[in-house]
JSON list of C-alpha atoms in Angstrom, two decimals:
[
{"chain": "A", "resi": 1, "resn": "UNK", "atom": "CA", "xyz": [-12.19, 1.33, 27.05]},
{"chain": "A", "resi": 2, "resn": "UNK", "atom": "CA", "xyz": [-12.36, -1.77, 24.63]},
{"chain": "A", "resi": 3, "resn": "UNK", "atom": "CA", "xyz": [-10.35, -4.07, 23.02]},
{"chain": "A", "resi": 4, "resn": "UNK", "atom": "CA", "xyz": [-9.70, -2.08, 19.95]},
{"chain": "A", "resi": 5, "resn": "UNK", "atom": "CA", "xyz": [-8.43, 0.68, 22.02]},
{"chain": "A", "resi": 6, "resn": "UNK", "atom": "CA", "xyz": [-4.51, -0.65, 21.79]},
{"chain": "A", "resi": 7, "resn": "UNK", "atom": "CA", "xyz": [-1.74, 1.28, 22.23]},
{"chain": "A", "resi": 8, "resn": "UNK", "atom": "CA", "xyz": [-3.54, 4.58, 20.85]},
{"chain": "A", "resi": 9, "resn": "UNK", "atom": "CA", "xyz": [-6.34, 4.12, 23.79]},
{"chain": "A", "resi": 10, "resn": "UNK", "atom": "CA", "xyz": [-4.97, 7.11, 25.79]},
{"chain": "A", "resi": 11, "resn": "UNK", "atom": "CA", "xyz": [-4.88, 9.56, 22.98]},
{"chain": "A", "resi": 12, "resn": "UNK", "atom": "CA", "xyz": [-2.57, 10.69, 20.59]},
{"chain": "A", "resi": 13, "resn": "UNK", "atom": "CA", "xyz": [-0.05, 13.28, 20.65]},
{"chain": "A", "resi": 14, "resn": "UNK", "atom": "CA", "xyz": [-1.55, 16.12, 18.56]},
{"chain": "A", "resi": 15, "resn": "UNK", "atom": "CA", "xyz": [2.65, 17.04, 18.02]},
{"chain": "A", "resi": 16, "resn": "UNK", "atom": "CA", "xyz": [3.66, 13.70, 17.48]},
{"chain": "A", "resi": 17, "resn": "UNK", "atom": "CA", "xyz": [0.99, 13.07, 14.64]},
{"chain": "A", "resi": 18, "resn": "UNK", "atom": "CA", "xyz": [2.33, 15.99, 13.01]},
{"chain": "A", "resi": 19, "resn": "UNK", "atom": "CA", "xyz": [5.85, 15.30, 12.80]},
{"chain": "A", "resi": 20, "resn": "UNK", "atom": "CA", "xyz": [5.17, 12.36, 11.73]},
{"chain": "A", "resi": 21, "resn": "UNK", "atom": "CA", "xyz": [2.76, 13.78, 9.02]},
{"chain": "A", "resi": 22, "resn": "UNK", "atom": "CA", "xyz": [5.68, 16.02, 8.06]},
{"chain": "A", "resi": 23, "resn": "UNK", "atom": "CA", "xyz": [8.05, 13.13, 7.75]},
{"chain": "A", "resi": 24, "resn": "UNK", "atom": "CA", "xyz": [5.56, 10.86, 5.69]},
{"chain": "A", "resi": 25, "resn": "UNK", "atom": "CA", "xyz": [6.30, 13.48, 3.43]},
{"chain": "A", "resi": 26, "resn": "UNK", "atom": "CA", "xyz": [9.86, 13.20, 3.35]},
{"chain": "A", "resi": 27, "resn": "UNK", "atom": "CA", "xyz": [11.37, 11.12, 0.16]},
{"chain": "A", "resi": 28, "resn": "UNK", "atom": "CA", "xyz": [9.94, 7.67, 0.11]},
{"chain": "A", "resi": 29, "resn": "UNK", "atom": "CA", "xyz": [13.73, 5.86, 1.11]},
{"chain": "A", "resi": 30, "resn": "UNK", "atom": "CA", "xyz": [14.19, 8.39, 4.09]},
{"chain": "A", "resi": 31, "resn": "UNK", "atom": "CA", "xyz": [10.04, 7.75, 5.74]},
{"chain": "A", "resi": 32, "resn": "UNK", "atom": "CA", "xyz": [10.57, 4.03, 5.10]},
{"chain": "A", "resi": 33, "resn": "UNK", "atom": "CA", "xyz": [11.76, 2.88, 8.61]},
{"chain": "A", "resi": 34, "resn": "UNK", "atom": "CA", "xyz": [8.66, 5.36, 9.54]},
{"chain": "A", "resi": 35, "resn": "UNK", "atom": "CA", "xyz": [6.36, 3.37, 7.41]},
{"chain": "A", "resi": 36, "resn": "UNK", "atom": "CA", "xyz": [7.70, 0.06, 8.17]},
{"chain": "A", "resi": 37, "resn": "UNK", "atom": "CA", "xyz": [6.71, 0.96, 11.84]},
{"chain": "A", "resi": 38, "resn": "UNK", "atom": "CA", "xyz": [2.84, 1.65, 11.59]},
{"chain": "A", "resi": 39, "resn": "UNK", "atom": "CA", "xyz": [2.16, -0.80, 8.97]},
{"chain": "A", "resi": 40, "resn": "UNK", "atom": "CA", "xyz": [3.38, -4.01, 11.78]},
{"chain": "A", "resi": 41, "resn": "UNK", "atom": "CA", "xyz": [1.38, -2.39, 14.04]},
{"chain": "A", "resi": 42, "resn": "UNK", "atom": "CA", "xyz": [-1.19, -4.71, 15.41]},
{"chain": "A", "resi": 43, "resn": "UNK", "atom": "CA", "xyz": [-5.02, -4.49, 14.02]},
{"chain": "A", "resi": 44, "resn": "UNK", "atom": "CA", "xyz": [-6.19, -2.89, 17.10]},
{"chain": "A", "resi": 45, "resn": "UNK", "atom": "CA", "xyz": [-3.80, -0.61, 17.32]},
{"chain": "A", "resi": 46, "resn": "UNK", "atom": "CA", "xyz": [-4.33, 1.07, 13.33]},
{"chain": "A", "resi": 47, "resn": "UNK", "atom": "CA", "xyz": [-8.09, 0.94, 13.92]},
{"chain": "A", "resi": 48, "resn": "UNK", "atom": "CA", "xyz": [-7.68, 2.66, 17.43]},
{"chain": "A", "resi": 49, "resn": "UNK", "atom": "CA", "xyz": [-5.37, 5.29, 15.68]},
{"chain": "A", "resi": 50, "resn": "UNK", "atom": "CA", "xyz": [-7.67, 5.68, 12.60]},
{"chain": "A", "resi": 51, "resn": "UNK", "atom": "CA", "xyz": [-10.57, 6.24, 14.79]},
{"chain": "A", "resi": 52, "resn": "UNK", "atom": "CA", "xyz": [-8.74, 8.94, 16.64]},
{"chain": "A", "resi": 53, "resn": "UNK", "atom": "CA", "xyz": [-9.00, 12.25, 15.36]},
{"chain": "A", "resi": 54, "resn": "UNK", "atom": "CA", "xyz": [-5.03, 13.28, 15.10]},
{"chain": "A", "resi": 55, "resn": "UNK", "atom": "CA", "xyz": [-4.32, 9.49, 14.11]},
{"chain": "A", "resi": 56, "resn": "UNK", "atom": "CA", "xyz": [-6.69, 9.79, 11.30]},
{"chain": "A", "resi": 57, "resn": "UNK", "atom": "CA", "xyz": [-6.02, 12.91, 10.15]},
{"chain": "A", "resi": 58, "resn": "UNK", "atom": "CA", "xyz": [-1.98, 13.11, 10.83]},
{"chain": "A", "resi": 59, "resn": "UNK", "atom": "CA", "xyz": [-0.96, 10.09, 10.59]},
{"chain": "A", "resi": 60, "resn": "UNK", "atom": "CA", "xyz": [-3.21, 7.31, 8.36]},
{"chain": "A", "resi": 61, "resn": "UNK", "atom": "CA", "xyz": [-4.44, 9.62, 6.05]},
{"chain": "A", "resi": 62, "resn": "UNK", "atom": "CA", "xyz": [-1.14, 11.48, 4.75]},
{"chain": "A", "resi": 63, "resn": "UNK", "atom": "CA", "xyz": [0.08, 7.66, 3.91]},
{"chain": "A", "resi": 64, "resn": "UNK", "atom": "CA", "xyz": [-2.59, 6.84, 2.56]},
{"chain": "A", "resi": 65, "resn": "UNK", "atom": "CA", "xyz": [-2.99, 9.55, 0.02]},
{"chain": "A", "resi": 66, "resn": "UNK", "atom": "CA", "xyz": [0.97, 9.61, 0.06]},
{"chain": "A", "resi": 67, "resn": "UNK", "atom": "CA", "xyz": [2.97, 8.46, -3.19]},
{"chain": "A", "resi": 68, "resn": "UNK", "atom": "CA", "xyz": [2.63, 5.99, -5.38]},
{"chain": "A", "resi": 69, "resn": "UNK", "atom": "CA", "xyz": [6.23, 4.88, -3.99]},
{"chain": "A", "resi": 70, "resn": "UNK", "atom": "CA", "xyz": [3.92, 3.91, -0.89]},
{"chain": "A", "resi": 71, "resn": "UNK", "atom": "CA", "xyz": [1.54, 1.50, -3.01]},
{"chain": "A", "resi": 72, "resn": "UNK", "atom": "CA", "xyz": [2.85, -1.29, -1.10]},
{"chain": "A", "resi": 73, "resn": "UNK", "atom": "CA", "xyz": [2.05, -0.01, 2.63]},
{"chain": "A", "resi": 74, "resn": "UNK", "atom": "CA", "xyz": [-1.30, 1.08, 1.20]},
{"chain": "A", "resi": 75, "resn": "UNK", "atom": "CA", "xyz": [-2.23, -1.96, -0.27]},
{"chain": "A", "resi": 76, "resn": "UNK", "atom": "CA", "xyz": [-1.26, -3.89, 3.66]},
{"chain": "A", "resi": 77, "resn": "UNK", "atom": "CA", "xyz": [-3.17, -1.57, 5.50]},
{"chain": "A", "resi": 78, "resn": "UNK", "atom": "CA", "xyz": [-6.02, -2.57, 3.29]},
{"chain": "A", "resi": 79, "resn": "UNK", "atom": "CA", "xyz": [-5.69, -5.97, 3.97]},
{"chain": "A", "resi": 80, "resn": "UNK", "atom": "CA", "xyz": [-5.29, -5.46, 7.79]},
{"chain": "A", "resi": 81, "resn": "UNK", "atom": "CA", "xyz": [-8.60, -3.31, 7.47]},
{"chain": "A", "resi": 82, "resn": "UNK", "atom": "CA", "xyz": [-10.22, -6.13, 6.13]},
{"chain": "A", "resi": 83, "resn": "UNK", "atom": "CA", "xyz": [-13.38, -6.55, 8.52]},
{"chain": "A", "resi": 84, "resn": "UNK", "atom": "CA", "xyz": [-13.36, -3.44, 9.90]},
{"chain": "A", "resi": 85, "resn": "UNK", "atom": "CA", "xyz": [-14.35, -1.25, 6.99]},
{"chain": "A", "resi": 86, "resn": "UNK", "atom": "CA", "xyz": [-18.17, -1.19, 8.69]},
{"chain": "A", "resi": 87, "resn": "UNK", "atom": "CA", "xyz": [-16.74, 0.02, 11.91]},
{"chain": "A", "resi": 88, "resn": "UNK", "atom": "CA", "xyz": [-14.72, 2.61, 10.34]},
{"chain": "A", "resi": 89, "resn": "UNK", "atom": "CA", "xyz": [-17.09, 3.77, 8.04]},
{"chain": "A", "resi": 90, "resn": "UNK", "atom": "CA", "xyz": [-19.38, 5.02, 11.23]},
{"chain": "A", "resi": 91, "resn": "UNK", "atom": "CA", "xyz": [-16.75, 6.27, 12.99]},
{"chain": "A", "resi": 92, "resn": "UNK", "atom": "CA", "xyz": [-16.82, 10.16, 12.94]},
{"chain": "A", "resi": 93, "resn": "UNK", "atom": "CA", "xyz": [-12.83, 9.78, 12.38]},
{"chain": "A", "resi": 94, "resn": "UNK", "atom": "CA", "xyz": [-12.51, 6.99, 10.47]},
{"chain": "A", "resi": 95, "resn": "UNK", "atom": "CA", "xyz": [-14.63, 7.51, 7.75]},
{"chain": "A", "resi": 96, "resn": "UNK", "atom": "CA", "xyz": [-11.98, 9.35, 6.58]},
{"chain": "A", "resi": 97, "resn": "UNK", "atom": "CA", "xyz": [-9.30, 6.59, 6.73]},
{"chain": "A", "resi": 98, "resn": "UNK", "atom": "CA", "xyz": [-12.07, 4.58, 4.87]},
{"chain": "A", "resi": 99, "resn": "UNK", "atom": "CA", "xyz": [-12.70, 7.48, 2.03]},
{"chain": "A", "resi": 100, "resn": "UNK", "atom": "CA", "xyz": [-8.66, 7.61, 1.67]},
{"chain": "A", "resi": 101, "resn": "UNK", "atom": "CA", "xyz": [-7.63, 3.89, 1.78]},
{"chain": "A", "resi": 102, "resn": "UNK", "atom": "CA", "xyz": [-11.05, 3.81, -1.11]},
{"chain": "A", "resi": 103, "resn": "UNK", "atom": "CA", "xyz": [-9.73, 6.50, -3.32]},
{"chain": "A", "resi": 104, "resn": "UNK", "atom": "CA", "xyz": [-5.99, 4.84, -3.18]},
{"chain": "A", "resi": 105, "resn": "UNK", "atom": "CA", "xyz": [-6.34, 1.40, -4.06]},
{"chain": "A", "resi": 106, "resn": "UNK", "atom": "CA", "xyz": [-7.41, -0.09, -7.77]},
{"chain": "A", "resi": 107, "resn": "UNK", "atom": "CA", "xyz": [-10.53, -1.40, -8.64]},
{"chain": "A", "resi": 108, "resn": "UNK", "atom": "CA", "xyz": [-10.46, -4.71, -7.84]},
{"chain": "A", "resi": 109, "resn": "UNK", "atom": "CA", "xyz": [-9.51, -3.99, -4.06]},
{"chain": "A", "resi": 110, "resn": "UNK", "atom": "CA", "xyz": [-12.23, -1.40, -4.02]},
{"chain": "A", "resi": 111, "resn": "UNK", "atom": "CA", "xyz": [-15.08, -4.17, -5.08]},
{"chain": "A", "resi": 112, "resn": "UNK", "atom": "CA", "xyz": [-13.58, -5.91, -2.45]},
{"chain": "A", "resi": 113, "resn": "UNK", "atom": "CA", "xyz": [-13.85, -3.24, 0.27]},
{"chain": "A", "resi": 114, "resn": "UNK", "atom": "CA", "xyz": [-17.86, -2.56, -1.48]},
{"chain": "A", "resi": 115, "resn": "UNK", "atom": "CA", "xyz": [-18.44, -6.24, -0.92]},
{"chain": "A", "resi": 116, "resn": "UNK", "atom": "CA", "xyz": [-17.99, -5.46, 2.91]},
{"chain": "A", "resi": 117, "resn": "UNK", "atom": "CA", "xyz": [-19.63, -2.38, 2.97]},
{"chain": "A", "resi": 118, "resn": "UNK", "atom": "CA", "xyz": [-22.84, -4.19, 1.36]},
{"chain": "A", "resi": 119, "resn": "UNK", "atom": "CA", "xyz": [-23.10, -6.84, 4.55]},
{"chain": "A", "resi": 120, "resn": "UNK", "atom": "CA", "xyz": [-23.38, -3.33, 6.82]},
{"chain": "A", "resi": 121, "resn": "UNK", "atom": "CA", "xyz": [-25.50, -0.99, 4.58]},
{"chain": "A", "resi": 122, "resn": "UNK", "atom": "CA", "xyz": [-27.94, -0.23, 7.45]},
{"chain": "A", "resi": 123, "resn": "UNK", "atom": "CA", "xyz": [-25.43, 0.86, 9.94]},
{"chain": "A", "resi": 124, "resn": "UNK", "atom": "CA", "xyz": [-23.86, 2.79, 7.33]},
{"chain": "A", "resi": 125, "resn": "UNK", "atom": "CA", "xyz": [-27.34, 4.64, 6.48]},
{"chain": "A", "resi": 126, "resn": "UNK", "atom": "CA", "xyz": [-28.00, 4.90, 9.91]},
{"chain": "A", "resi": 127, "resn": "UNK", "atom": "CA", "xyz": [-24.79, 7.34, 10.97]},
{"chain": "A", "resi": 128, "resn": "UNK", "atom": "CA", "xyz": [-24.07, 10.10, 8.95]},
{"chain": "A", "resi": 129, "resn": "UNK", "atom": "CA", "xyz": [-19.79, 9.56, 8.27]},
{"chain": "A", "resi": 130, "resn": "UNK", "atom": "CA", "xyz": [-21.53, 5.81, 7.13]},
{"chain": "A", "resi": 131, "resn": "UNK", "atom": "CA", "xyz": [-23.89, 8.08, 4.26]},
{"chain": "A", "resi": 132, "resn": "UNK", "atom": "CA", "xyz": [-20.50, 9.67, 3.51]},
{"chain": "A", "resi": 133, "resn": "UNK", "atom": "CA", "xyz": [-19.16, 6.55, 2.82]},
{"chain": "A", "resi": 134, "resn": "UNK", "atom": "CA", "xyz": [-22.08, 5.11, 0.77]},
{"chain": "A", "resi": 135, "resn": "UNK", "atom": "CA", "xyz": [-21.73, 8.00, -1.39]},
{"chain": "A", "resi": 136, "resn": "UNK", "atom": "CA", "xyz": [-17.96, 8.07, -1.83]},
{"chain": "A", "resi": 137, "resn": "UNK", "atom": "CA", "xyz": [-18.20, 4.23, -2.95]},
{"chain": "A", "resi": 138, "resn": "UNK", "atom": "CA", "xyz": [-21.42, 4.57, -5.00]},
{"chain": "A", "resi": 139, "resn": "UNK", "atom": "CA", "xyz": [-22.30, 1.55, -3.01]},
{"chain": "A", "resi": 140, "resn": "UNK", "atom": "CA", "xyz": [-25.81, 1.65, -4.58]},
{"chain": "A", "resi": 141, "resn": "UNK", "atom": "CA", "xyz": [-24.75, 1.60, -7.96]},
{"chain": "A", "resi": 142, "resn": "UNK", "atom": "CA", "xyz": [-22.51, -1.43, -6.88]},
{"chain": "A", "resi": 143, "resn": "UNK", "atom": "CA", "xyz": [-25.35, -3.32, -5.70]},
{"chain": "A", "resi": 144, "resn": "UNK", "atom": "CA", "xyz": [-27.31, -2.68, -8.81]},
{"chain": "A", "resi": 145, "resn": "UNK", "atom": "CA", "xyz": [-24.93, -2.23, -11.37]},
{"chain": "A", "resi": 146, "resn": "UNK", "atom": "CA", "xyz": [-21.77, -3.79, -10.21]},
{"chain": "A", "resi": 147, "resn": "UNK", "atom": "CA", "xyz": [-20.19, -4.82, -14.24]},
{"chain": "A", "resi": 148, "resn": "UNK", "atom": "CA", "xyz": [-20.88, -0.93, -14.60]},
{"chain": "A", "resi": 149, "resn": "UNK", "atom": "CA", "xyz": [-19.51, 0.22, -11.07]},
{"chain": "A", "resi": 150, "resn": "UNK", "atom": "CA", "xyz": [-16.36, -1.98, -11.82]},
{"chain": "A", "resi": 151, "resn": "UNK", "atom": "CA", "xyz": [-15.58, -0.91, -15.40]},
{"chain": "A", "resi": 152, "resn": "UNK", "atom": "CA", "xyz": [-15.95, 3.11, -14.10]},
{"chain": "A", "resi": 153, "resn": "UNK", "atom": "CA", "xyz": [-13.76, 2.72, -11.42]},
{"chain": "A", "resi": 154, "resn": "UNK", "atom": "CA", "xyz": [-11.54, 0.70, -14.00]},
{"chain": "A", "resi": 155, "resn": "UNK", "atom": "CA", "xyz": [-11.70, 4.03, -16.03]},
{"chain": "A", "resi": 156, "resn": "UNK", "atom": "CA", "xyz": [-10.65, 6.03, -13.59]},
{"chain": "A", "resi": 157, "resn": "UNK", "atom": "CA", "xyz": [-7.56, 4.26, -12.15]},
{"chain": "A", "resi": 158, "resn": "UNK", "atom": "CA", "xyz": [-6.67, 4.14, -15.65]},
{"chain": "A", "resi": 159, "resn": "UNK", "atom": "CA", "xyz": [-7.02, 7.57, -16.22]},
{"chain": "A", "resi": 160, "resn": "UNK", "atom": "CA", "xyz": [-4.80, 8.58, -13.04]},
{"chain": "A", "resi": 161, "resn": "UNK", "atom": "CA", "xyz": [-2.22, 6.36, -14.50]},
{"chain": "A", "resi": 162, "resn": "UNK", "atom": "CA", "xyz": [-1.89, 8.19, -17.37]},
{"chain": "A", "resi": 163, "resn": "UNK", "atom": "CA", "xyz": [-1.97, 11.66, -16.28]},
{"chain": "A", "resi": 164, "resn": "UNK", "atom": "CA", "xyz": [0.83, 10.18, -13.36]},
{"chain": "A", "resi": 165, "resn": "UNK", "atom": "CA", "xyz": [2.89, 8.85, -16.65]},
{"chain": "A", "resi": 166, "resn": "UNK", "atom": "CA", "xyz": [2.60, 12.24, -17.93]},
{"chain": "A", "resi": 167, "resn": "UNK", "atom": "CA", "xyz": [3.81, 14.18, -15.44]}
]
């Protein structure tokens, strides 16, 4: 039992993650109060649920590959993950947080998150949701490349902006 244990320490509720799974997908104006609610939760608390496997899987990762309506609460759980993107990243459960919250923020957030991952490379190569990680982020081309690693993520979130425009 450690600090980051929070309010999540004594488990989730495998039914309560899933309704609220099923109401993250709800229109954007009826899951706000929902929202709201987990992104004030404390630091502790949203790395103890991400590192949970229901809380992760139910809960964190359905808003964070939610709508774009939801840009705002993805972006703040990205800065309230700031400094713990390491200790995710080995985390058998929240490596997938980490993957999510990668793939749904632009560019510039993602160097951000890479800058992070960089300081804890060898803990990340060392557990095997960390090698996940490194290869999701391309964290080696980052480190040798980064102008290059920049501009193709760049690409991309421009790409998904278009094909979003278009449909």
């Amino acid at each position: 039992a450690g600090a980051a244990e929070g309010i999540w320490g004594a488990g989730v509720s495998p039914n309560g993650a899933r309704i609220i799974e099923a109401a993250l997908v709800l229109h954007p104006t009826a899951s706000r109060p929902l929202v709201d609610s987990l992104v004030a939760l404390p630091v502790p608390d949203l790395v103890s649920l991400a590192t949970n496997p229901w809380g992760s899987r139910s809960v964190l990762e359905p808003l964070l590959s939610g709508p774009d309506d939801l840009v705002w609460a993805k972006q703040r759980i990205f800065s309230l993950f700031k400094g713990k993107w390491c200790a995710l990243a080995v985390d058998r459960f929240g490596t997938w947080a980490v993957q999510k919250a990668f793939a749904a923020v632009d560019a510039k957030r993602k160097a951000l998150m890479a800058d992070e991952l960089v300081r804890g490379e060898r803990a990340l190569a060392g557990a095997p949701s960390g090698r996940h990680v490194l290869r999701a982020t391309r964290l080696d081309h980052f480190k040798h490349q980064r102008d290059s690693w920049v501009a193709s993520f760049a690409k991309e979130t421009r790409k998904a902006q278009a094909m979003g425009d278009l449909l």
